Short mmCIF file of C-alpha atoms in Angstrom, two decimals:
data_model
loop_
_atom_site.label_atom_id
_atom_site.label_comp_id
_atom_site.label_asym_id
_atom_site.label_seq_id
_atom_site.Cartn_x
_atom_site.Cartn_y
_atom_site.Cartn_z
CA UNK V 1 -14.14 11.60 19.24
CA UNK V 2 -11.87 11.59 16.17
CA UNK V 3 -14.45 13.46 14.13
CA UNK V 4 -14.71 16.16 16.80
CA UNK V 5 -10.93 16.54 16.94
CA UNK V 6 -10.68 16.72 13.16
CA UNK V 7 -13.28 19.46 12.97
CA UNK V 8 -11.68 21.59 15.66
CA UNK V 9 -10.18 24.83 14.42
CA UNK V 10 -6.80 24.23 12.85
CA UNK V 11 -4.37 27.12 12.67
CA UNK V 12 -2.25 25.59 9.93
CA UNK V 13 -2.60 25.93 6.18
CA UNK V 14 -1.98 22.21 5.74
CA UNK V 15 -4.48 19.58 6.77
CA UNK V 16 -3.58 17.13 9.48
CA UNK V 17 -3.53 13.40 8.78
CA UNK V 18 -6.65 13.03 10.94
CA UNK V 19 -8.49 15.67 8.90
CA UNK V 20 -7.61 13.85 5.68
CA UNK V 21 -8.79 10.54 7.17
CA UNK V 22 -12.13 12.06 8.16
CA UNK V 23 -12.60 13.69 4.75
CA UNK V 24 -11.91 10.38 2.99
CA UNK V 25 -14.40 8.62 5.25
CA UNK V 26 -17.04 11.27 4.57
CA UNK V 27 -16.47 10.98 0.80
CA UNK V 28 -16.83 7.21 0.92
CA UNK V 29 -20.01 7.48 2.99
CA UNK V 30 -21.46 9.96 0.48
CA UNK V 31 -20.63 7.75 -2.51
CA UNK V 32 -22.07 4.71 -0.72
CA UNK V 33 -25.28 6.51 0.14
CA UNK V 34 -25.62 8.09 -3.32
CA UNK V 35 -25.42 4.60 -4.80
CA UNK V 36 -27.90 3.36 -2.17
CA UNK V 37 -25.52 0.68 -0.89
CA UNK V 38 -25.73 -0.37 2.75
CA UNK V 39 -22.60 -0.90 4.81
CA UNK V 40 -23.34 -4.64 4.77
CA UNK V 41 -23.62 -4.69 0.98
CA UNK V 42 -20.42 -2.69 0.68
CA UNK V 43 -18.63 -5.20 2.91
CA UNK V 44 -19.85 -8.13 0.83
CA UNK V 45 -18.96 -6.50 -2.50
CA UNK V 46 -15.54 -5.20 -1.47
CA UNK V 47 -14.23 -8.00 0.74
CA UNK V 48 -13.69 -5.49 3.56
CA UNK V 49 -15.22 -6.50 6.88
CA UNK V 50 -18.36 -4.73 8.03
CA UNK V 51 -16.57 -3.71 11.22
CA UNK V 52 -13.79 -2.06 9.22
CA UNK V 53 -16.30 -0.12 7.14
CA UNK V 54 -18.21 1.03 10.21
CA UNK V 55 -14.98 2.07 11.95
CA UNK V 56 -13.78 3.92 8.85
CA UNK V 57 -17.00 5.86 8.42
CA UNK V 58 -17.06 6.73 12.13
CA UNK V 59 -13.39 7.45 12.89
CA UNK V 60 -11.57 7.61 9.56
CA UNK V 61 -9.35 4.68 10.55
CA UNK V 62 -8.84 1.84 8.06
CA UNK V 63 -6.06 -0.45 6.90
CA UNK V 64 -4.45 0.58 3.62
CA UNK V 65 -5.33 -2.73 1.95
CA UNK V 66 -8.98 -2.23 2.89
CA UNK V 67 -8.97 1.35 1.64
CA UNK V 68 -7.53 0.18 -1.68
CA UNK V 69 -10.25 -2.49 -1.98
CA UNK V 70 -12.93 0.16 -1.44
CA UNK V 71 -11.27 2.49 -3.95
CA UNK V 72 -11.14 -0.35 -6.48
CA UNK V 73 -14.82 -1.12 -6.00
CA UNK V 74 -15.74 2.48 -6.82
CA UNK V 75 -13.23 2.71 -9.69
CA UNK V 76 -11.06 5.19 -7.77
CA UNK V 77 -7.89 3.11 -7.48
CA UNK V 78 -6.05 5.33 -9.98
CA UNK V 79 -6.44 8.21 -7.53
CA UNK V 80 -3.55 6.64 -5.58
CA UNK V 81 -1.10 6.82 -8.50
CA UNK V 82 0.31 10.21 -7.56
CA UNK V 83 1.10 9.36 -3.93
CA UNK V 84 4.85 9.25 -3.26
CA UNK V 85 5.54 9.74 -6.96
CA UNK V 86 9.04 10.87 -7.82
CA UNK V 87 9.60 14.44 -8.89
CA UNK V 88 12.14 13.39 -11.56
CA UNK V 89 10.30 15.24 -14.33
CA UNK V 90 10.35 18.44 -12.32
CA UNK V 91 14.10 18.07 -11.70
CA UNK V 92 14.72 17.71 -15.45
CA UNK V 93 12.76 20.88 -16.14
CA UNK V 94 14.69 22.73 -13.42
CA UNK V 95 17.99 21.75 -15.13
CA UNK V 96 16.89 23.66 -18.23
CA UNK V 97 16.84 26.91 -16.25
CA UNK V 98 20.32 26.56 -14.67
#
């Protein structure tokens, strides 16, 4: 159901949280399949439960700690470094033009 809702036509420029969740789940599934890793193997290697992996790939829902474990396993943990990062550098640059 979540996948259907996420793929429905969106009349906004910005993605919805659900659309982002589904895209992340699809990317993980693709990486997993490209590396020929089963969901069970992924669960064992990452420490994330098999149920959580299945739910994530199907609905896009996952706990943050589990998502970070999966990102770490695939050497993608640094991708989270820019989330909620302060714009202090931008503010300093803006001061130069005042």
